[in-house]
Short mmCIF file of C-alpha atoms in Angstrom, two decimals:
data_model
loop_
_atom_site.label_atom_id
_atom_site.label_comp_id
_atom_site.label_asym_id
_atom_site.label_seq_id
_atom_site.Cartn_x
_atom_site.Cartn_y
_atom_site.Cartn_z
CA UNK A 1 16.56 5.20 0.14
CA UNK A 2 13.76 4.07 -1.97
CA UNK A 3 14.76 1.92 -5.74
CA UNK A 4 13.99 4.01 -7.70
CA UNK A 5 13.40 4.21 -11.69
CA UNK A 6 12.90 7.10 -13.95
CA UNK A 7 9.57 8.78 -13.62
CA UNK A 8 9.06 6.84 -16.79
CA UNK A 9 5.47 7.76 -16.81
CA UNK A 10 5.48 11.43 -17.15
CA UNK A 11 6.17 13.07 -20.73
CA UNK A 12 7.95 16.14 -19.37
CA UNK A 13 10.68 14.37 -17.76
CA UNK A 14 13.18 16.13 -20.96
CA UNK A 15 11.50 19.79 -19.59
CA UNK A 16 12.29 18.92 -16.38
CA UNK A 17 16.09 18.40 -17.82
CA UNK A 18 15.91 21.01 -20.00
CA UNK A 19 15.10 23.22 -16.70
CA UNK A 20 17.93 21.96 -14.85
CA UNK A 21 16.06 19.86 -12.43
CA UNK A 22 17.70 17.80 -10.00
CA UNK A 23 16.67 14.60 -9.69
CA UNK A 24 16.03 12.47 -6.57
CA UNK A 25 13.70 9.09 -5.49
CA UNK A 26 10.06 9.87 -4.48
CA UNK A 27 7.78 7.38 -4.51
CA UNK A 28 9.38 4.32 -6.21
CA UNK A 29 10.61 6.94 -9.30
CA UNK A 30 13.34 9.55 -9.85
CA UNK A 31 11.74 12.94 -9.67
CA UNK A 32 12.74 16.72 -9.94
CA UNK A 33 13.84 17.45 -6.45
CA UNK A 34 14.66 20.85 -6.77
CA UNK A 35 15.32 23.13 -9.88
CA UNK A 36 17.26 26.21 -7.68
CA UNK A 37 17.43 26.54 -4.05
CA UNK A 38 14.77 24.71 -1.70
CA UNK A 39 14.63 27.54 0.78
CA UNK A 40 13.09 29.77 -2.59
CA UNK A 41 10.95 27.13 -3.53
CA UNK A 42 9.24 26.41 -0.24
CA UNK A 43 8.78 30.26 0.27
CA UNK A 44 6.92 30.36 -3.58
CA UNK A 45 4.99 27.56 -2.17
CA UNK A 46 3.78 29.14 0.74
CA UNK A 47 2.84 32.72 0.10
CA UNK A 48 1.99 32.40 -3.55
CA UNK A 49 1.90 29.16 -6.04
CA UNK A 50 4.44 26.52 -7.65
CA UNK A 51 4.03 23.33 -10.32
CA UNK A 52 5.23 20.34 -10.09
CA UNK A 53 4.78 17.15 -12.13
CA UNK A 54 2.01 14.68 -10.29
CA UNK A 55 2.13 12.19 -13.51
CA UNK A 56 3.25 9.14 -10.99
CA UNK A 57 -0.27 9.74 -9.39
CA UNK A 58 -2.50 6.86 -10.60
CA UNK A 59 -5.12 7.26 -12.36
CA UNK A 60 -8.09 4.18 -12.83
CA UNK A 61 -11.15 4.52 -14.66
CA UNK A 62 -13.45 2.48 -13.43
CA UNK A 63 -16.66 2.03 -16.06
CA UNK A 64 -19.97 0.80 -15.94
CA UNK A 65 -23.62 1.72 -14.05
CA UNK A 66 -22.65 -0.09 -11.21
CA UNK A 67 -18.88 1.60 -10.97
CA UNK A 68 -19.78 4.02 -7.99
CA UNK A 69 -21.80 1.62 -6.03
CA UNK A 70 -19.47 -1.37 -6.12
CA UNK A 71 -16.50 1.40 -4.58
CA UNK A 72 -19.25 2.55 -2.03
CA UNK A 73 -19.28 -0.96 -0.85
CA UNK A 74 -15.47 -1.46 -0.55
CA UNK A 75 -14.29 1.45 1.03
CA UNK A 76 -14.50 4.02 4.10
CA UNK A 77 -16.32 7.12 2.85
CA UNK A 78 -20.26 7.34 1.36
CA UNK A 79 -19.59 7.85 -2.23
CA UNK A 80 -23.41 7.42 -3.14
CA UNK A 81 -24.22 11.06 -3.02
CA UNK A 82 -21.51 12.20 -5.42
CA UNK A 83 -22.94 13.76 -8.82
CA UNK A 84 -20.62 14.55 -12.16
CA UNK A 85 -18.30 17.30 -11.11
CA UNK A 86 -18.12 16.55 -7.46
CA UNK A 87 -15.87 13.69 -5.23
CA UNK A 88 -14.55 12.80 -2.02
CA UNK A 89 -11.81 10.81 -0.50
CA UNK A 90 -11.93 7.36 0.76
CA UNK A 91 -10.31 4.80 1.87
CA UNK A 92 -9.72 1.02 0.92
CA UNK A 93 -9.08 -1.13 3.74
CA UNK A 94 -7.93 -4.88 4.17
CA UNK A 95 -10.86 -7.11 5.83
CA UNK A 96 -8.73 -6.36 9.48
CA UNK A 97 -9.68 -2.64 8.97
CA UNK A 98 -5.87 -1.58 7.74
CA UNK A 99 -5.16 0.71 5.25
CA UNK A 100 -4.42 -0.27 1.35
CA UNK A 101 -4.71 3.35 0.59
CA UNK A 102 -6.64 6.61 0.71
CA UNK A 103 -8.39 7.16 -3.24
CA UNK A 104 -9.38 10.60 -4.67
CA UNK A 105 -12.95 9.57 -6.46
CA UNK A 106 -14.11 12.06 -8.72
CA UNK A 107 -17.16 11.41 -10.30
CA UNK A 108 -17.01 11.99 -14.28
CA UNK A 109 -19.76 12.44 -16.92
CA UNK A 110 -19.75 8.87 -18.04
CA UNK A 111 -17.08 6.86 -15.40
CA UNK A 112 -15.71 6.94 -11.84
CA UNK A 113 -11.55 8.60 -12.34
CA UNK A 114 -9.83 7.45 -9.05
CA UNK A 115 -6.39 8.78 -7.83
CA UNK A 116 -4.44 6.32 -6.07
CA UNK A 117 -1.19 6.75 -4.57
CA UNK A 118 1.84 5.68 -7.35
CA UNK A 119 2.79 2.56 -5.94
CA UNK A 120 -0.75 1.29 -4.91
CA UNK A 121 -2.64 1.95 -8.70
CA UNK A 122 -2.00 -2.11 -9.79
CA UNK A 123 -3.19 -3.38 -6.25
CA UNK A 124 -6.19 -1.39 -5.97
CA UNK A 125 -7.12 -2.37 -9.48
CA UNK A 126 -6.57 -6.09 -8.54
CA UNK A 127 -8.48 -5.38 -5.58
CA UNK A 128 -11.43 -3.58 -7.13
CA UNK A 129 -11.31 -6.89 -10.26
CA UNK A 130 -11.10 -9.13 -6.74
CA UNK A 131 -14.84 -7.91 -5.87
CA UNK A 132 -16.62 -7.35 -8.63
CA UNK A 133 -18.84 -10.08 -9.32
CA UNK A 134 -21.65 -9.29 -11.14
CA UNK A 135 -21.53 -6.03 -11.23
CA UNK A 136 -21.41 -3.52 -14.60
CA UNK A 137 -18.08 -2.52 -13.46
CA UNK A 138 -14.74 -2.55 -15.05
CA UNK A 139 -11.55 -0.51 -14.39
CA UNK A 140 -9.04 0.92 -16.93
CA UNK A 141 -5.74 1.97 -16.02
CA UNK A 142 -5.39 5.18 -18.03
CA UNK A 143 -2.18 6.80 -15.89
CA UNK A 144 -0.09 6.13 -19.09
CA UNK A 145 -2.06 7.98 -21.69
CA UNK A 146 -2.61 11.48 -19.61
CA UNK A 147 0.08 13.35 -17.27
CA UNK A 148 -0.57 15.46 -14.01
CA UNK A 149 0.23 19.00 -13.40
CA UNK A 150 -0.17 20.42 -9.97
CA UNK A 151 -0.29 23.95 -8.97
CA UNK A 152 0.04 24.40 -5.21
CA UNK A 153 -0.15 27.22 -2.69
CA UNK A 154 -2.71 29.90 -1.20
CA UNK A 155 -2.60 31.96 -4.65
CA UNK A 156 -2.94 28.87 -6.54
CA UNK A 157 -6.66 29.20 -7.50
CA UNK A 158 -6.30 33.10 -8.35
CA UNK A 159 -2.70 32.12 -10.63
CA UNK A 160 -5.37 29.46 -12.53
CA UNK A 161 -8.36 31.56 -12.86
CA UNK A 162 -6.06 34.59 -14.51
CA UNK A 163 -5.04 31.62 -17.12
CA UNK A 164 -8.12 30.30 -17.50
CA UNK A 165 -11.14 32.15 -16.57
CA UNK A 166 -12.67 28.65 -14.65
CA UNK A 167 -13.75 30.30 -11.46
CA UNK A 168 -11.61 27.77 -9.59
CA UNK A 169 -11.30 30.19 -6.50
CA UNK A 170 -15.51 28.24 -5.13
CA UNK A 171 -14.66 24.89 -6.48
CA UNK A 172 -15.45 22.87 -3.07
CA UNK A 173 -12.41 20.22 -2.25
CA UNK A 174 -12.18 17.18 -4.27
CA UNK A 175 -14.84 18.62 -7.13
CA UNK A 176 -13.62 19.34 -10.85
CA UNK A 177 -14.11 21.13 -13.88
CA UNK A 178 -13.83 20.73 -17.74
CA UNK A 179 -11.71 23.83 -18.87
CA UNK A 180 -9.95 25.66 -22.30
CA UNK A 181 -6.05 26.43 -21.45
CA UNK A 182 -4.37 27.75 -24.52
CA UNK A 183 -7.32 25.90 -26.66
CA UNK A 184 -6.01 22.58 -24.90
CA UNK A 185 -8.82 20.48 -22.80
CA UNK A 186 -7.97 20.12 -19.17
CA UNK A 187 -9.85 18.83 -16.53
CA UNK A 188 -8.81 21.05 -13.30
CA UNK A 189 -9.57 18.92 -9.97
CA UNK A 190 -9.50 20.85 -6.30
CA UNK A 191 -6.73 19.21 -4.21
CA UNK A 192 -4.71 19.42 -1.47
CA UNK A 193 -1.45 16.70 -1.76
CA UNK A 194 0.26 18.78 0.23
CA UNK A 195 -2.21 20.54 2.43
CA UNK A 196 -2.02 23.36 0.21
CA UNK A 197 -4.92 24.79 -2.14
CA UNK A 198 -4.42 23.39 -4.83
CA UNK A 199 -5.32 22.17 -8.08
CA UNK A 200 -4.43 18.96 -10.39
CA UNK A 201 -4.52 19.77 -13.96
CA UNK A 202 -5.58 16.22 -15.90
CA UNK A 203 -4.25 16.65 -19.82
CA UNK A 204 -3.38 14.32 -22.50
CA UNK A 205 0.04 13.49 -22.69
CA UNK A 206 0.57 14.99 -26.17
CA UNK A 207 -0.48 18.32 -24.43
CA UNK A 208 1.08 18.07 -21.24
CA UNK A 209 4.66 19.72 -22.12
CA UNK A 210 2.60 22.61 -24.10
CA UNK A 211 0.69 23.04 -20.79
CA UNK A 212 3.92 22.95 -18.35
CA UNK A 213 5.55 25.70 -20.47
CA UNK A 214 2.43 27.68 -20.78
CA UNK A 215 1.88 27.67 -17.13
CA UNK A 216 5.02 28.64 -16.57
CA UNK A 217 6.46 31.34 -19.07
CA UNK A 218 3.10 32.58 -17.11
CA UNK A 219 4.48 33.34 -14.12
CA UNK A 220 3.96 29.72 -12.02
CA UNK A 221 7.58 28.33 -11.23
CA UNK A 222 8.45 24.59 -10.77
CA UNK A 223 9.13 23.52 -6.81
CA UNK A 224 10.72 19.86 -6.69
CA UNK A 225 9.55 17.27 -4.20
CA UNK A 226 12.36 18.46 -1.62
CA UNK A 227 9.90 21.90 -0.75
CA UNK A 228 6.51 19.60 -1.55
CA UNK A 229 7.83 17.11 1.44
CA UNK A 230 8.84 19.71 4.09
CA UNK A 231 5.37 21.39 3.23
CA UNK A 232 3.84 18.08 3.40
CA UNK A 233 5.33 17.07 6.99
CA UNK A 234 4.71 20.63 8.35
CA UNK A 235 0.61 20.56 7.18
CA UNK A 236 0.54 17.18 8.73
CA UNK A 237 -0.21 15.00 5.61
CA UNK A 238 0.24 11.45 5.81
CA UNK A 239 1.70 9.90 2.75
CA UNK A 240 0.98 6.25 1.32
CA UNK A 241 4.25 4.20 1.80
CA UNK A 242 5.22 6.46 5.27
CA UNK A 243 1.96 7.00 7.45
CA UNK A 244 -0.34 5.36 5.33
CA UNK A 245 0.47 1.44 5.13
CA UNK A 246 -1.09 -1.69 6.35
CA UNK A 247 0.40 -1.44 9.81
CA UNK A 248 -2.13 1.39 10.55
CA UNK A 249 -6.12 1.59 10.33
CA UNK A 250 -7.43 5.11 9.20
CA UNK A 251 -8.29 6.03 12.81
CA UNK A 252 -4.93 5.73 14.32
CA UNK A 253 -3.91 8.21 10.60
CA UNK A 254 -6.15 10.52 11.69
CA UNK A 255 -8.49 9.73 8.82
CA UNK A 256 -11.96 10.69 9.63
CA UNK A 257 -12.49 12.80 7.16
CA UNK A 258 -12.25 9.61 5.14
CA UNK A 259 -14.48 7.33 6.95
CA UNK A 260 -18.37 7.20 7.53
CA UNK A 261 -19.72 5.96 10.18
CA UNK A 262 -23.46 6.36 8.94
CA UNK A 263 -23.26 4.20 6.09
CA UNK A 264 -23.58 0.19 5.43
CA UNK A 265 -20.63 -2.23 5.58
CA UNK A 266 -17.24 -2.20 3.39
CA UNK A 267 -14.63 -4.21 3.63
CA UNK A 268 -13.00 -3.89 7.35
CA UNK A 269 -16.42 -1.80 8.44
CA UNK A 270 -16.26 -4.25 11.14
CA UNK A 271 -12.82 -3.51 12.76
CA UNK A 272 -13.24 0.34 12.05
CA UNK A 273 -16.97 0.55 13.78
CA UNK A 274 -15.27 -1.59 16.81
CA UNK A 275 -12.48 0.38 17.72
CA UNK A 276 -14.75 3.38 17.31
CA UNK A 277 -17.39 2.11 19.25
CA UNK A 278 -15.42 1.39 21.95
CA UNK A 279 -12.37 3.77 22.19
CA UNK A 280 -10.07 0.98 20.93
CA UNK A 281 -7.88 3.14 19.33
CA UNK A 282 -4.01 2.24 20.45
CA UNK A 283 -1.76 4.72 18.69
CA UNK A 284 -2.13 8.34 16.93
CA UNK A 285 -0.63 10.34 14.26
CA UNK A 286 1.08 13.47 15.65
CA UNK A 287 3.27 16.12 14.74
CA UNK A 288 6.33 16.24 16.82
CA UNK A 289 8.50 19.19 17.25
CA UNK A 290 11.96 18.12 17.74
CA UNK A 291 14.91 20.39 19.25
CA UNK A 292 17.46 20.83 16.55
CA UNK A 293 17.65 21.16 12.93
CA UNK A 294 19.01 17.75 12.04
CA UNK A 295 17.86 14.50 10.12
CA UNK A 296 15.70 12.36 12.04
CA UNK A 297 15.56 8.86 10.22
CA UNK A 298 11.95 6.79 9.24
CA UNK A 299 11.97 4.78 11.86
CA UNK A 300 13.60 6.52 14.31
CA UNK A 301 12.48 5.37 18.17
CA UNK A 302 10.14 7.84 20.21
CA UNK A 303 10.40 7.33 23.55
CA UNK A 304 9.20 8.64 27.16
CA UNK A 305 10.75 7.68 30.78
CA UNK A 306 13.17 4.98 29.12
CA UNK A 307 10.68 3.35 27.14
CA UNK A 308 9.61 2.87 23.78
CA UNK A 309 6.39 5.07 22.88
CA UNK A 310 6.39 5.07 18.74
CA UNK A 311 8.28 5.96 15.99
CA UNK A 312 9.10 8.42 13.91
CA UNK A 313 7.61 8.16 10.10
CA UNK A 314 8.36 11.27 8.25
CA UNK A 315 10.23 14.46 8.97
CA UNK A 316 11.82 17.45 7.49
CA UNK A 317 13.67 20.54 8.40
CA UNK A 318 11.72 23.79 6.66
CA UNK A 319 13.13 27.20 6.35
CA UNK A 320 13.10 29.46 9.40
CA UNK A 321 12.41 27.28 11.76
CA UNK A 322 14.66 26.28 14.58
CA UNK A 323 13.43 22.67 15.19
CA UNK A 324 13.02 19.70 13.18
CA UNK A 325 9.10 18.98 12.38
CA UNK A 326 8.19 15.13 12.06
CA UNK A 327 4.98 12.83 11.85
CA UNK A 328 4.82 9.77 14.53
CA UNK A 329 2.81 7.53 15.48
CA UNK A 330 2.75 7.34 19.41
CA UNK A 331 1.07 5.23 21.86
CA UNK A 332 -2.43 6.87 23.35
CA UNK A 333 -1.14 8.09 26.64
CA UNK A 334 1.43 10.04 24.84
CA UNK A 335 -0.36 11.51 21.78
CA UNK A 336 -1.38 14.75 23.35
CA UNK A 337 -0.81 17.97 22.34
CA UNK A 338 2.32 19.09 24.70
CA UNK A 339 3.59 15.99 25.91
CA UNK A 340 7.39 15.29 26.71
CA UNK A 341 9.32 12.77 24.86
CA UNK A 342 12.63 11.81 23.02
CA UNK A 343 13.50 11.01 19.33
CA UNK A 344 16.81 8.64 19.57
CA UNK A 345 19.03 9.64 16.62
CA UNK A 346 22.11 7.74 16.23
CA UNK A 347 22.16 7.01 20.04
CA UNK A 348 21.40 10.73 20.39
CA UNK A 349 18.25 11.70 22.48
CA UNK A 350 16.66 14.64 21.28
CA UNK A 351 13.80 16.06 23.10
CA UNK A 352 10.57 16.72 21.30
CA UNK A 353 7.07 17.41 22.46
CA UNK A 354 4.10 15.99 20.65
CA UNK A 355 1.38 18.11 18.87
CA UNK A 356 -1.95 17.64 16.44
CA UNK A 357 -1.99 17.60 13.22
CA UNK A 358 -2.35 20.86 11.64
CA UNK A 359 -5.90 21.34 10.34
CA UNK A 360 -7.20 17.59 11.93
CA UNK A 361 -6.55 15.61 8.79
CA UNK A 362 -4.99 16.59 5.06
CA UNK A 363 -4.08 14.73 2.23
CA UNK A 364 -1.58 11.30 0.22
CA UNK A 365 0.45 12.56 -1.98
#
């Protein structure tokens, strides 16, 4: 189980209470994990809309004229044609092409805003500080003085627009707009954590519990992480931490959407070209379906024919279905859709059979 500490960061941790939250480790902090049953949760996340709390998200400013170039340069994606009110993903990679961790970069009137994964905000700071030279570029941790509200699911846009009148319902992924919510200033960004429409709702922190209970006395209920993850597994999302980590390269995670192959070098353009180039690839992310309901451990051994094949990274157990879904990553000759293999759980062999991930390629949490 991850150490964890109270999700210090966030000023509605007391609503959460007050709600009658649950609380459980996600991501290095103690977070709502449910506030009623999960089954109900998952279903409101699914066919309509739920909040949660994103505040552990980080969130870097980074300042000056030459802010988007110098991330251009040191990561996956070609940021360079971004305008105020668009973005994109990306990636940052070590200089052996492996994976420090996948960035929301939205591009802001006056600044680059990027959203790093909770644990990662400090070392992608260091690491942006670590190649800036002599750039106009500066970065500003401001994760402490706003808070993150996410509402999820397919209704999620049509919930926001009834609140707000924003027209989220066209907003192209990863783009944002400056909006009015009960005369409080929000900036609404299009995500998809979870692989879920969705939206992250940027607000001070002194509005942030105003804006929770707004959003919900209208109708959008709170899900804890315990739904989020089993949504997260089943949409195939690779989380920073789980799938995404320096033992993988974005390729192997399935992260093309991610990675240009058109533009000039980055740090680790090398490696990533190479094993593009020239079908290097070793491993892939999959989805396994695995016989059972039943917990099936990070870490747990994937194999085929009595021997070792991959391992198991995430997994979870949603409502109504009669098998256990997990991610893996599994050696080439066995990461095809419909292949045979075994999950060993406490000495048990389970079969499973491999599958792609829903959609190609969704989004860190």
């Amino acid at each position: 189980m991850d150490k964890a500490v109270p999700m210090s960061n966030s000023p509605l941790w007391q609503a959460h209470k007050a709600a009658g939250a649950l609380f459980a480790p996600h991501q290095g902090r103690l977070a709502p994990r449910r506030y009623g049953p999960v089954s109900i949760e998952y279903q409101r996340l699914t066919t309509d809309a739920g909040l949660s709390d994103r505040s552990y998200v980080g969130r870097l400013r980074v300042m000056g004229k030459d802010a988007l170039d110098l991330l251009n340069r040191l990561s996956t994606n070609d940021l360079m044609g971004l305008v105020p009110g668009s973005g994109g993903a990306t990636i940052l990679t070590t200089n052996k092409g492996r994976i420090i961790d996948r960035l929301v970069v939205l591009h802001m009137n006056d600044s680059v805003l990027l959203l790093t994964s909770p644990r990662t905000r400090t070392e992608v700071a260091r690491w942006i500080d670590t190649y800036t030279f002599l750039e106009d570029a500066r970065v500003e941790d401001a994760t402490e003085g706003t808070a993150v509200l996410s509402v999820s699911g397919p209704n999620s846009a049509l919930r926001l627009d009834t609140l707000m009148g924003g027209n989220l319902e066209g907003l192209p992924l990863y783009h944002w707009r400056a909006l009015s919510v009960a005369g409080m200033p929000v900036t609404a960004v299009h995500t998809d954590p979870v692989g879920l429409p969705g939206y992250d709702l940027i607000a001070s922190t002194e509005h942030a519990p105003r804006l929770w209970e707004h959003l919900r006395d209208s109708g959008i209920p709170p899900v804890g992480h315990a739904a989020l993850e089993m949504v997260r597994v089943e949409r195939g999302v690779p989380l920073q931490g789980r799938e995404l980590t320096q033992e993988f390269n974005p390729l192997e995670a399935e992260q093309w959407d991610a990675v240009s192959f058109a533009k000039g070098c980055y740090v680790g353009q090398e490696v990533v070209a190479r094993l593009s180039t020239y079908d290097k690839v070793q491993k892939h992310l999959v989805l396994l379906k695995v016989d059972g309901r039943g917990a099936v451990p990070p870490g747990a051994v994937v194999q085929a024919d009595g021997q070792r094949v991959g391992s198991v990274t995430s997994a979870a157990c949603p409502p109504r279905r009669h098998k256990t879904l997990a991610l893996a990553y599994l050696h080439r000759s066995h990461a095809r859709p419909g292949v045979a293999v075994e999950v060993v759980v406490d000495g048990a062999y389970r079969p499973a059979r491999a599958a792609r991930l829903p959609g190609g390629r969704k989004n860190h949490a």
